[in-house]
mmCIF file of C-alpha atoms and ligand atoms in Angstrom:
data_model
loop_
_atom_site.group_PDB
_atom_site.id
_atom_site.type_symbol
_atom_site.label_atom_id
_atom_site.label_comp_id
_atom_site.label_asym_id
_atom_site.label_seq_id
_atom_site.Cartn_x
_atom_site.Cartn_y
_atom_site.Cartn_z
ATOM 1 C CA UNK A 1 -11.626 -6.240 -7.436
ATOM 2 C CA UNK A 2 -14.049 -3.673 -8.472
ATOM 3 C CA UNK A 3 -13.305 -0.203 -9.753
ATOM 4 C CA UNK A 4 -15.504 2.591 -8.110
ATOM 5 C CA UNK A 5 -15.612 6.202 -9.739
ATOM 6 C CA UNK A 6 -18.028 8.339 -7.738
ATOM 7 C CA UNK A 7 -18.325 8.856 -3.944
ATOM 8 C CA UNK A 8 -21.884 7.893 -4.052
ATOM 9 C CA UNK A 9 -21.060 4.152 -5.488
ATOM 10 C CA UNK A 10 -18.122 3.860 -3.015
ATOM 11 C CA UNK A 11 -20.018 5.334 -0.018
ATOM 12 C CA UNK A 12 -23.622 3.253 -1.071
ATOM 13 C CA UNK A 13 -21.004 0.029 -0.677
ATOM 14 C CA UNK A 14 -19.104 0.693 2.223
ATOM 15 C CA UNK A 15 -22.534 1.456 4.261
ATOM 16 C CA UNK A 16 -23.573 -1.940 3.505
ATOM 17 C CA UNK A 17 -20.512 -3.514 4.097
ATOM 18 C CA UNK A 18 -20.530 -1.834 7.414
ATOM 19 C CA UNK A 19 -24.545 -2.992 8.043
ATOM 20 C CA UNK A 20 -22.854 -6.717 7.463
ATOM 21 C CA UNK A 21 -20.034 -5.997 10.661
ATOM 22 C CA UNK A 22 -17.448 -5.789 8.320
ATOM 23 C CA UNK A 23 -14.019 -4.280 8.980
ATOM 24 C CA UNK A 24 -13.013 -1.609 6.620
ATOM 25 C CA UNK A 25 -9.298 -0.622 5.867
ATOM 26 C CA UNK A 26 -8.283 2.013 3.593
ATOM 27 C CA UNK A 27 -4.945 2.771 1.761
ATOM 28 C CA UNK A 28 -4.664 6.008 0.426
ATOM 29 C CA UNK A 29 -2.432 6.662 -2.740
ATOM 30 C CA UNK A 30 -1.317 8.703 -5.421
ATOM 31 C CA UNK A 31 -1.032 5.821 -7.808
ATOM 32 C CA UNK A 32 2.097 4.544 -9.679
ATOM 33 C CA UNK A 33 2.314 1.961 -6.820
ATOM 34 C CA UNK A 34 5.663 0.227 -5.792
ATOM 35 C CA UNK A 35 6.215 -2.462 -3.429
ATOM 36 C CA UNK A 36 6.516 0.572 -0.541
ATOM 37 C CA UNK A 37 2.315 0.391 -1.332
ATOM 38 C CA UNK A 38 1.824 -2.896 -1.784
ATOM 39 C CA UNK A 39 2.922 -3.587 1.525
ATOM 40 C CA UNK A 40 0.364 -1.380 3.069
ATOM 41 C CA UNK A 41 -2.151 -3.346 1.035
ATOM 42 C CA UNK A 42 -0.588 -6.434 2.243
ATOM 43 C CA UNK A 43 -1.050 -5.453 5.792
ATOM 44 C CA UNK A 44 -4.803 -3.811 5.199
ATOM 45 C CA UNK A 45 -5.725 -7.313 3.270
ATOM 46 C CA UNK A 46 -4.388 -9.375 6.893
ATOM 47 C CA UNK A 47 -5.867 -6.951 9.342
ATOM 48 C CA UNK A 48 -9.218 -6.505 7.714
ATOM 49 C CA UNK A 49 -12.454 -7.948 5.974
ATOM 50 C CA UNK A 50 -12.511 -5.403 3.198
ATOM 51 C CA UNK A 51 -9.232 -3.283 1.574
ATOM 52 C CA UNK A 52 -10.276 -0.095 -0.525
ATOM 53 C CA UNK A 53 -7.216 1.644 -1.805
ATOM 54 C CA UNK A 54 -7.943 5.106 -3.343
ATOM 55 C CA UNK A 55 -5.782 6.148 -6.144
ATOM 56 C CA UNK A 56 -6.271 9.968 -6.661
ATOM 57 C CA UNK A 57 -3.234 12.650 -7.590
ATOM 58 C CA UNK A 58 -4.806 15.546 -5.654
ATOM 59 C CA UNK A 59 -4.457 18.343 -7.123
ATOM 60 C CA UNK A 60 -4.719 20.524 -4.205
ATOM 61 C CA UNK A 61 -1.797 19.625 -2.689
ATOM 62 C CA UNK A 62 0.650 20.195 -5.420
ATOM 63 C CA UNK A 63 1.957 24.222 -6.085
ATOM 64 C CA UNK A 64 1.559 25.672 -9.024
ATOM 65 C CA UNK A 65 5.546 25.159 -9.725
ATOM 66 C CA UNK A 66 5.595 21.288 -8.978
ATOM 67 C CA UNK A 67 5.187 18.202 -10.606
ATOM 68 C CA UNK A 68 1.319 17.779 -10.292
ATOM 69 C CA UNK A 69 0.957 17.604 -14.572
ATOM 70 C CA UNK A 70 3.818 15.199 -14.834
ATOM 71 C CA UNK A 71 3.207 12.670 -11.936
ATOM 72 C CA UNK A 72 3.827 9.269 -13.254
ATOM 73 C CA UNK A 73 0.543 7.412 -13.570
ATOM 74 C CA UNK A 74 -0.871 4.282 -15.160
ATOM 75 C CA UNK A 75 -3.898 3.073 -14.443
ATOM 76 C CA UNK A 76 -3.602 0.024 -16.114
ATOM 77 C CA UNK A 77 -0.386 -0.842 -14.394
ATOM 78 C CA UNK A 78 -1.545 -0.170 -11.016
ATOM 79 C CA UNK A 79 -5.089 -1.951 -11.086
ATOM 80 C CA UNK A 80 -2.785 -5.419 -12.129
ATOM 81 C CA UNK A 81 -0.506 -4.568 -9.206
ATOM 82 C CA UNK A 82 -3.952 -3.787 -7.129
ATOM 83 C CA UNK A 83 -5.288 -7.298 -8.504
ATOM 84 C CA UNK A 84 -2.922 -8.929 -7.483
ATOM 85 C CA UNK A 85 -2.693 -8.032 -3.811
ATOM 86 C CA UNK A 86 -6.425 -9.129 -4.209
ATOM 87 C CA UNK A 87 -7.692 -5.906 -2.432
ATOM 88 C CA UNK A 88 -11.633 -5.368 -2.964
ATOM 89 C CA UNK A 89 -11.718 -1.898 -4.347
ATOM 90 C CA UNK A 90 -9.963 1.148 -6.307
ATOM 91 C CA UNK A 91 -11.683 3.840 -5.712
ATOM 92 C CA UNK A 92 -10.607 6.432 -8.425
ATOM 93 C CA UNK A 93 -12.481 9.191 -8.820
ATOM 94 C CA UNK A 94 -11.541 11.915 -11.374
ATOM 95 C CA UNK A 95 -11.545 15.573 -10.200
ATOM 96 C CA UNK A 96 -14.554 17.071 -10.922
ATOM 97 C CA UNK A 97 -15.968 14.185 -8.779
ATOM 98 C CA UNK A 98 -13.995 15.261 -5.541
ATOM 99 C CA UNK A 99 -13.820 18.741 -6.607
ATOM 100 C CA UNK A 100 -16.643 19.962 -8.528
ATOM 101 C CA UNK A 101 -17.554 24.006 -9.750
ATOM 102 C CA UNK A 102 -18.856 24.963 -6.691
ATOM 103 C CA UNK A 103 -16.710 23.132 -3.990
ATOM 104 C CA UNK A 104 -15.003 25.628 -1.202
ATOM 105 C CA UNK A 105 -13.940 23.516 1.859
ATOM 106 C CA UNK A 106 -10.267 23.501 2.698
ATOM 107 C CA UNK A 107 -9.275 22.019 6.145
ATOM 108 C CA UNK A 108 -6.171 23.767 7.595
ATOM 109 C CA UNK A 109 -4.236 22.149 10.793
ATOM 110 C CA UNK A 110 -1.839 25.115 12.617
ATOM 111 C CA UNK A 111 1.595 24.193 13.648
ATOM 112 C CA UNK A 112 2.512 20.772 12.984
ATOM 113 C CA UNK A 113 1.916 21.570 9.346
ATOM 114 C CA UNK A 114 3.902 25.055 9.338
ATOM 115 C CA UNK A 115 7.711 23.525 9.368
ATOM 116 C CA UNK A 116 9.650 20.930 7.201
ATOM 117 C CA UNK A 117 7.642 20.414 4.725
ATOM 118 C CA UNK A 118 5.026 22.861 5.132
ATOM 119 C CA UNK A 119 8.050 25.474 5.220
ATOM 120 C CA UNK A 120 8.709 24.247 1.751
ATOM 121 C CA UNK A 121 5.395 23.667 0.635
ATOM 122 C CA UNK A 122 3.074 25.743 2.285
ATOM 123 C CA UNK A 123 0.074 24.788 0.741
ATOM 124 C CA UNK A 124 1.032 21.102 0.523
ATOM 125 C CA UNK A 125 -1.013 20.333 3.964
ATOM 126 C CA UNK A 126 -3.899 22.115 3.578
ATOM 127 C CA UNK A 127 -4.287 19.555 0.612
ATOM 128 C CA UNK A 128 -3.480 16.432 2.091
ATOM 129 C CA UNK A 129 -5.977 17.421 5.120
ATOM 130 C CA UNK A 130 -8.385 18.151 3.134
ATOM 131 C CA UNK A 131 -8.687 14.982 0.673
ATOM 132 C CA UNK A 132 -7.638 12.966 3.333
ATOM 133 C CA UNK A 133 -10.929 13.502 5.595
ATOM 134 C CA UNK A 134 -13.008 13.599 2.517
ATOM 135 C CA UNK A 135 -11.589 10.013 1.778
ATOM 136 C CA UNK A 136 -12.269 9.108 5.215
ATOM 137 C CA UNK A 137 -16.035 10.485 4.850
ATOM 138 C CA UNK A 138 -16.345 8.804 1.809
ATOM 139 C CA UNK A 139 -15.041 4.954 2.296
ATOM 140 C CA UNK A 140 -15.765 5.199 6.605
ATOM 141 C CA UNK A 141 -12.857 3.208 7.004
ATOM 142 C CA UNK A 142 -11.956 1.176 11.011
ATOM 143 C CA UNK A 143 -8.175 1.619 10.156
ATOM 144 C CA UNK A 144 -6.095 3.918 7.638
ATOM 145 C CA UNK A 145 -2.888 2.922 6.302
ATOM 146 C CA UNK A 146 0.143 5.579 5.833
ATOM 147 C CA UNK A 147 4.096 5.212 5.255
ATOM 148 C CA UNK A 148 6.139 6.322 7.787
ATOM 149 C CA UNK A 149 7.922 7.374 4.363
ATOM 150 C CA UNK A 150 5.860 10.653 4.721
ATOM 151 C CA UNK A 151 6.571 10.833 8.274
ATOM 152 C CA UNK A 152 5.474 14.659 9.261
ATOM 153 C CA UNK A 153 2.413 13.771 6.726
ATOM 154 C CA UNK A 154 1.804 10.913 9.471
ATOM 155 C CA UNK A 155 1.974 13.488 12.744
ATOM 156 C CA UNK A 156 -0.505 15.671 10.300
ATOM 157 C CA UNK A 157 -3.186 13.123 9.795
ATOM 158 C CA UNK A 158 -3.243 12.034 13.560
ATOM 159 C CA UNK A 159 -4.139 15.604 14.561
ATOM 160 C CA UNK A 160 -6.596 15.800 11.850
ATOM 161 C CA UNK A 161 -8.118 12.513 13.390
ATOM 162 C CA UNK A 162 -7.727 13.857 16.496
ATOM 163 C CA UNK A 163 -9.146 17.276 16.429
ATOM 164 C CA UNK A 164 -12.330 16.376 14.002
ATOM 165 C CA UNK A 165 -12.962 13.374 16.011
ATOM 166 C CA UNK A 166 -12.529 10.896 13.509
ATOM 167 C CA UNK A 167 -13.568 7.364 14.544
ATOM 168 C CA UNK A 168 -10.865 5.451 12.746
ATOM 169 C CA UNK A 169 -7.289 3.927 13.960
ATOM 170 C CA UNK A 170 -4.275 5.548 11.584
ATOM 171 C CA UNK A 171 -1.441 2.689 11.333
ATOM 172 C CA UNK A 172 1.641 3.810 9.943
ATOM 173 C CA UNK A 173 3.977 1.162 8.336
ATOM 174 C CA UNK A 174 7.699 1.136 7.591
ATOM 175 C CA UNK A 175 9.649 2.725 4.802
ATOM 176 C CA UNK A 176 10.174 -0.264 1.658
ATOM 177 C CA UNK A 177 13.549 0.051 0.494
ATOM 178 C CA UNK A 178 15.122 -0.668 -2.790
ATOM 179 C CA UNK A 179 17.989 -3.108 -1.903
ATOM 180 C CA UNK A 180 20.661 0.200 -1.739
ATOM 181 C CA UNK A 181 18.500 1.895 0.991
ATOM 182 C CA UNK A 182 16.890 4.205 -1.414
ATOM 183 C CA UNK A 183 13.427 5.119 -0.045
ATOM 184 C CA UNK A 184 10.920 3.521 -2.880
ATOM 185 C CA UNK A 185 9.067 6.774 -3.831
ATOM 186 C CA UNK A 186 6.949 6.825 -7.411
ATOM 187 C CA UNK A 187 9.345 9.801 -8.074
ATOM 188 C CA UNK A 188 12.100 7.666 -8.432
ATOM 189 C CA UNK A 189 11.925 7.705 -11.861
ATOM 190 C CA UNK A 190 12.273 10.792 -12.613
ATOM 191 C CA UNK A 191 16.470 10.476 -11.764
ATOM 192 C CA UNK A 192 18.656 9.262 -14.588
ATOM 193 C CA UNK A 193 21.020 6.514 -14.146
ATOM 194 C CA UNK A 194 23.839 8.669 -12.417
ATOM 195 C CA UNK A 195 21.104 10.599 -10.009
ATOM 196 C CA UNK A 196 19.475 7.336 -9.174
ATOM 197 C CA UNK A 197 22.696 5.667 -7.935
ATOM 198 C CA UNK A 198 23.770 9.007 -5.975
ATOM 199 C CA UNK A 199 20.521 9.542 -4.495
ATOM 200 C CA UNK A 200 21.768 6.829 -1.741
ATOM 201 C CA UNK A 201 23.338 9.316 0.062
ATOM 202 C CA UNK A 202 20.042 9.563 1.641
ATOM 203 C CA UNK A 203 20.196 6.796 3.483
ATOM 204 C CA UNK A 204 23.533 6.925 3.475
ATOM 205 C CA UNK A 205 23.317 9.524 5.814
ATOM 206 C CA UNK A 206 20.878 8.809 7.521
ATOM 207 C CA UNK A 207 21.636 5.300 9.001
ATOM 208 C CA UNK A 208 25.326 7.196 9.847
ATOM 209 C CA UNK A 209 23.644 9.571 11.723
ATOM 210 C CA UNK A 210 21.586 7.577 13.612
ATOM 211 C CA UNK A 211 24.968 5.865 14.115
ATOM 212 C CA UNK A 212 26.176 8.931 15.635
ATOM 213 C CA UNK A 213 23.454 9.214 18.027
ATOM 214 C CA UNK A 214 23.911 5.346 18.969
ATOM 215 C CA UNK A 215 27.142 5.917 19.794
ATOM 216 C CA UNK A 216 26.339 9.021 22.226
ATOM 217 C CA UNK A 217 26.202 12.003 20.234
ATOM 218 C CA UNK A 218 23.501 14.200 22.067
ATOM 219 C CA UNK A 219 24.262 17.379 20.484
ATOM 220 C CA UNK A 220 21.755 19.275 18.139
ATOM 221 C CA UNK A 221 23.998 20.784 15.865
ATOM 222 C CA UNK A 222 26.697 18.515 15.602
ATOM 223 C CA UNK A 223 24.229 15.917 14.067
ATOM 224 C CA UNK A 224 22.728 18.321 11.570
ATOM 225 C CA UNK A 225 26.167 19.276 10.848
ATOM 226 C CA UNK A 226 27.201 15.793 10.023
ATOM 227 C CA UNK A 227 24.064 14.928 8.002
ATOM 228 C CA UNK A 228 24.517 18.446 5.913
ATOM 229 C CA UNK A 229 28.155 17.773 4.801
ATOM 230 C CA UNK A 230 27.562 14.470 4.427
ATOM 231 C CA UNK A 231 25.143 14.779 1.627
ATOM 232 C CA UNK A 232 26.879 17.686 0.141
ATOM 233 C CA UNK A 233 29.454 15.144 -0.628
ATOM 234 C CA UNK A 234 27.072 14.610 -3.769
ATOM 235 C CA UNK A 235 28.163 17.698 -5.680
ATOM 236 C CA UNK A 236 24.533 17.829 -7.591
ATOM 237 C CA UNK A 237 22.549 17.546 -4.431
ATOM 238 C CA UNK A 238 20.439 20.570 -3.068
ATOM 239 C CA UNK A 239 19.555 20.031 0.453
ATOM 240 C CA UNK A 240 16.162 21.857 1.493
ATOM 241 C CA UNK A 241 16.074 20.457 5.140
ATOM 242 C CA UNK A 242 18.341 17.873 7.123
ATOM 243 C CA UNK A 243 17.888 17.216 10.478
ATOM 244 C CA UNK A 244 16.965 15.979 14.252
ATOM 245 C CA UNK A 245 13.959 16.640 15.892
ATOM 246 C CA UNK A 246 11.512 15.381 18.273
ATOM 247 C CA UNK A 247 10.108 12.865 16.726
ATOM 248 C CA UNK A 248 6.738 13.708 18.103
ATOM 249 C CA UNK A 249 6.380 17.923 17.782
ATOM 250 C CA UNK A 250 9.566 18.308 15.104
ATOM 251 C CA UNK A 251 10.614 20.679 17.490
ATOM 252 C CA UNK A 252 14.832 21.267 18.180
ATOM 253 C CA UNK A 253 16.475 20.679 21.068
ATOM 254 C CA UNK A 254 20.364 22.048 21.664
ATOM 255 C CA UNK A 255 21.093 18.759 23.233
ATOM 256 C CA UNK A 256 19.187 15.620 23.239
ATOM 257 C CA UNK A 257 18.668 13.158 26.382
ATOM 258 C CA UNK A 258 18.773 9.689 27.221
ATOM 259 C CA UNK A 259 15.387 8.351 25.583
ATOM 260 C CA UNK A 260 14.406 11.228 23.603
ATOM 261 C CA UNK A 261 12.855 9.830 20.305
ATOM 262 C CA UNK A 262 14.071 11.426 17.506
ATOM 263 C CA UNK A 263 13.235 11.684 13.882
ATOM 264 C CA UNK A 264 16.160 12.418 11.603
ATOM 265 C CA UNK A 265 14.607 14.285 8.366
ATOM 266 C CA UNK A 266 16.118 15.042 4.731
ATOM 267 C CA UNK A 267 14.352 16.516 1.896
ATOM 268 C CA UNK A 268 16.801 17.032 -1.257
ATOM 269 C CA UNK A 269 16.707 18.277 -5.134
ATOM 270 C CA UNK A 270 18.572 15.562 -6.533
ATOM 271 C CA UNK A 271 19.054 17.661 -10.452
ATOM 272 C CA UNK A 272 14.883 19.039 -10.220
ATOM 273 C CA UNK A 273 14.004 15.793 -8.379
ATOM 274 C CA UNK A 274 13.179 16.390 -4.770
ATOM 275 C CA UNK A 275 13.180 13.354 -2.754
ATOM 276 C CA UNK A 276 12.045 12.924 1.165
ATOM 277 C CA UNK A 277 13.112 10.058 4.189
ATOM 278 C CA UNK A 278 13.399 10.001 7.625
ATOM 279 C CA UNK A 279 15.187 7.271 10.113
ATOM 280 C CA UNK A 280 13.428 7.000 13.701
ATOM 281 C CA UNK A 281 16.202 6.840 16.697
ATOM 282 C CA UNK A 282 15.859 6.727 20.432
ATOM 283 C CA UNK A 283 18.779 8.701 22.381
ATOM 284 C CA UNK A 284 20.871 6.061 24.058
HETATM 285 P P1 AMP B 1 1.810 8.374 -2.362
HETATM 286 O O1 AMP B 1 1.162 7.590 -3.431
HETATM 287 O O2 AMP B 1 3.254 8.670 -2.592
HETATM 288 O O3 AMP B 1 1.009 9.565 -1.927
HETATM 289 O O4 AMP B 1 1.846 7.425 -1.084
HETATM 290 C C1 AMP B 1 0.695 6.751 -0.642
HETATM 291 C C2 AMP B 1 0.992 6.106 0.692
HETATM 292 O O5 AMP B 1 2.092 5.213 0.538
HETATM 293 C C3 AMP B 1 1.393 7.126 1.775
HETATM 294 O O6 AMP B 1 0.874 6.724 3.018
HETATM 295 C C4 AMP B 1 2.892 7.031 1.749
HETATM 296 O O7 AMP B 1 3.503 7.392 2.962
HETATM 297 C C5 AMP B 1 3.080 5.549 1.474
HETATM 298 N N1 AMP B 1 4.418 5.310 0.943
HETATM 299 C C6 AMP B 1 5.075 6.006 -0.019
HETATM 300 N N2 AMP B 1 6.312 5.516 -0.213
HETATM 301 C C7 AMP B 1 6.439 4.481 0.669
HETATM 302 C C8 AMP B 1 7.493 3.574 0.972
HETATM 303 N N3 AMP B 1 8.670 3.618 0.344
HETATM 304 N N4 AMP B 1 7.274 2.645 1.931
HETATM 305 C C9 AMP B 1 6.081 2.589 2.579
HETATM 306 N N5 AMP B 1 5.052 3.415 2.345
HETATM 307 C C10 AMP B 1 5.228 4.355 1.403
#
């Protein structure tokens, strides 16, 4: 496994990779890499020739008030983790290499990235747009890994791929679990012992409301209603968003139908913690 710092290495070897016919995949990442990673790597590693994972905390899409100075990172960690999913390359660029002086692009997507998250975060998606395509320029990958984990992220990057005419496939994997149902998430460590074990309400809530809908409970607000007092059964939970949407626009309905595919979606301050998941059901 080979550790690549500039674009010019990583794009000089993926060109002749691709001269040779072989199949690129790329994981993107911010780096402190639990098995919720890994197993993208595991799948890039059996569904292509070469794996490049990209470890890069991207500035741009943190606000000024969030955690972008204290995400957890170790390089040293992660490249033995890397090592020993036997990928081919880190790419790991530092930030004046993706963002030097006199750099000025920003890539902005309209209405997908305007709710949830980007309600929350409004820069957030401007910054995951924009690295993302420049990582796609850069390592001219034939698939791209995601987590559904980061599921309106997901719907964002299709419509960038889709509207700049990317010629890539986006996969997007499963949620990894830790064995309570806690979504894996390199924030995780930020809770203490007591946060950690009520941050299952998460989960907790949202397998019981995809219960609800399984057993035939169409309406709108009776299923954010159940998620919201469900989690503020944790007395030191903050809830920013919970709730059901089309899982394809994240747009409401009043009452579902048969077959509708619906995302349920949390986002929660667990003490100054805030923590994301999603559960995909389909309207019985
Ligand atoms: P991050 O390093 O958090 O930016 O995540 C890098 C990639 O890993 C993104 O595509 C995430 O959606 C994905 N990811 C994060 N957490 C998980 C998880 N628990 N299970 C699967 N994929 C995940």
């Amino acid at each position: 496994m080979e550790i690549i710092r500039t674009t010019k290495q990583m794009t000089e070897i993926v060109n002749k990779l691709k001269i040779a016919g072989n199949k690129i995949s790329l994981v993107p990442t911010m780096g402190y890499f639990h098995d919720g990673h890994l197993s993208l790597m595991k799948y890039a590693k059996e569904n292509s020739d070469i794996v490049i994972t990209s470890l890069f905390v991207n500035p741009t899409q943190f606000a000024p008030n969030e955690d972008f100075n204290n995400y957890p990172h170790n390089f040293d960690r992660d490249y033995k983790l890397a090592l020993n999913e036997r990928i081919h390359y880190i790419f790991y660029p530092d930030n004046s290499e993706m963002y030097p002086n006199d750099y000025s692009t920003t890539i902005h997507i309209k209405g997908i990235t305007e709710k949830f998250e980007g309600k929350s975060r409004p820069t957030h998606f401007d910054g995951v747009a924009t690295i993302v395509a420049k990582l796609f320029n850069i390592t001219k990958p034939d698939i791209a890994i995601f987590g559904q984990k980061d599921y309106q992220q997901t719907l964002v990057i299709k419509k960038l791929v889709k509207d700049l005419n990317f010629d890539l496939e986006i996969i997007v994997l499963p949620t990894g679990r830790e064995e309570d149902g806690l979504a894996m998430s390199s924030r995780n460590i930020y809770l203490d012992s007591d946060l950690r074990k009520k941050a299952t309400i998460i989960y907790d809530t949202l397998a019981n409301a995809k219960n609800l809908i399984l057993n035939g409970e169409k309406n709108q607000s009776k299923i954010e209603k159940f998620m919201i007092d469900n989690l503020n059964k944790v007395k030191e939970i903050k809830i920013d968003f919970a709730t059901a949407v089309y899982s394809n626009n994240l747009e409401k309905a009043m009452e579902f139908k048969s077959g509708d595919e619906i995302v349920l979606l949390i986002a929660a301050y667990l003490g100054t913690t805030r923590l994301i998941d999603n559960m995909l059901v389909t309207a019985p």
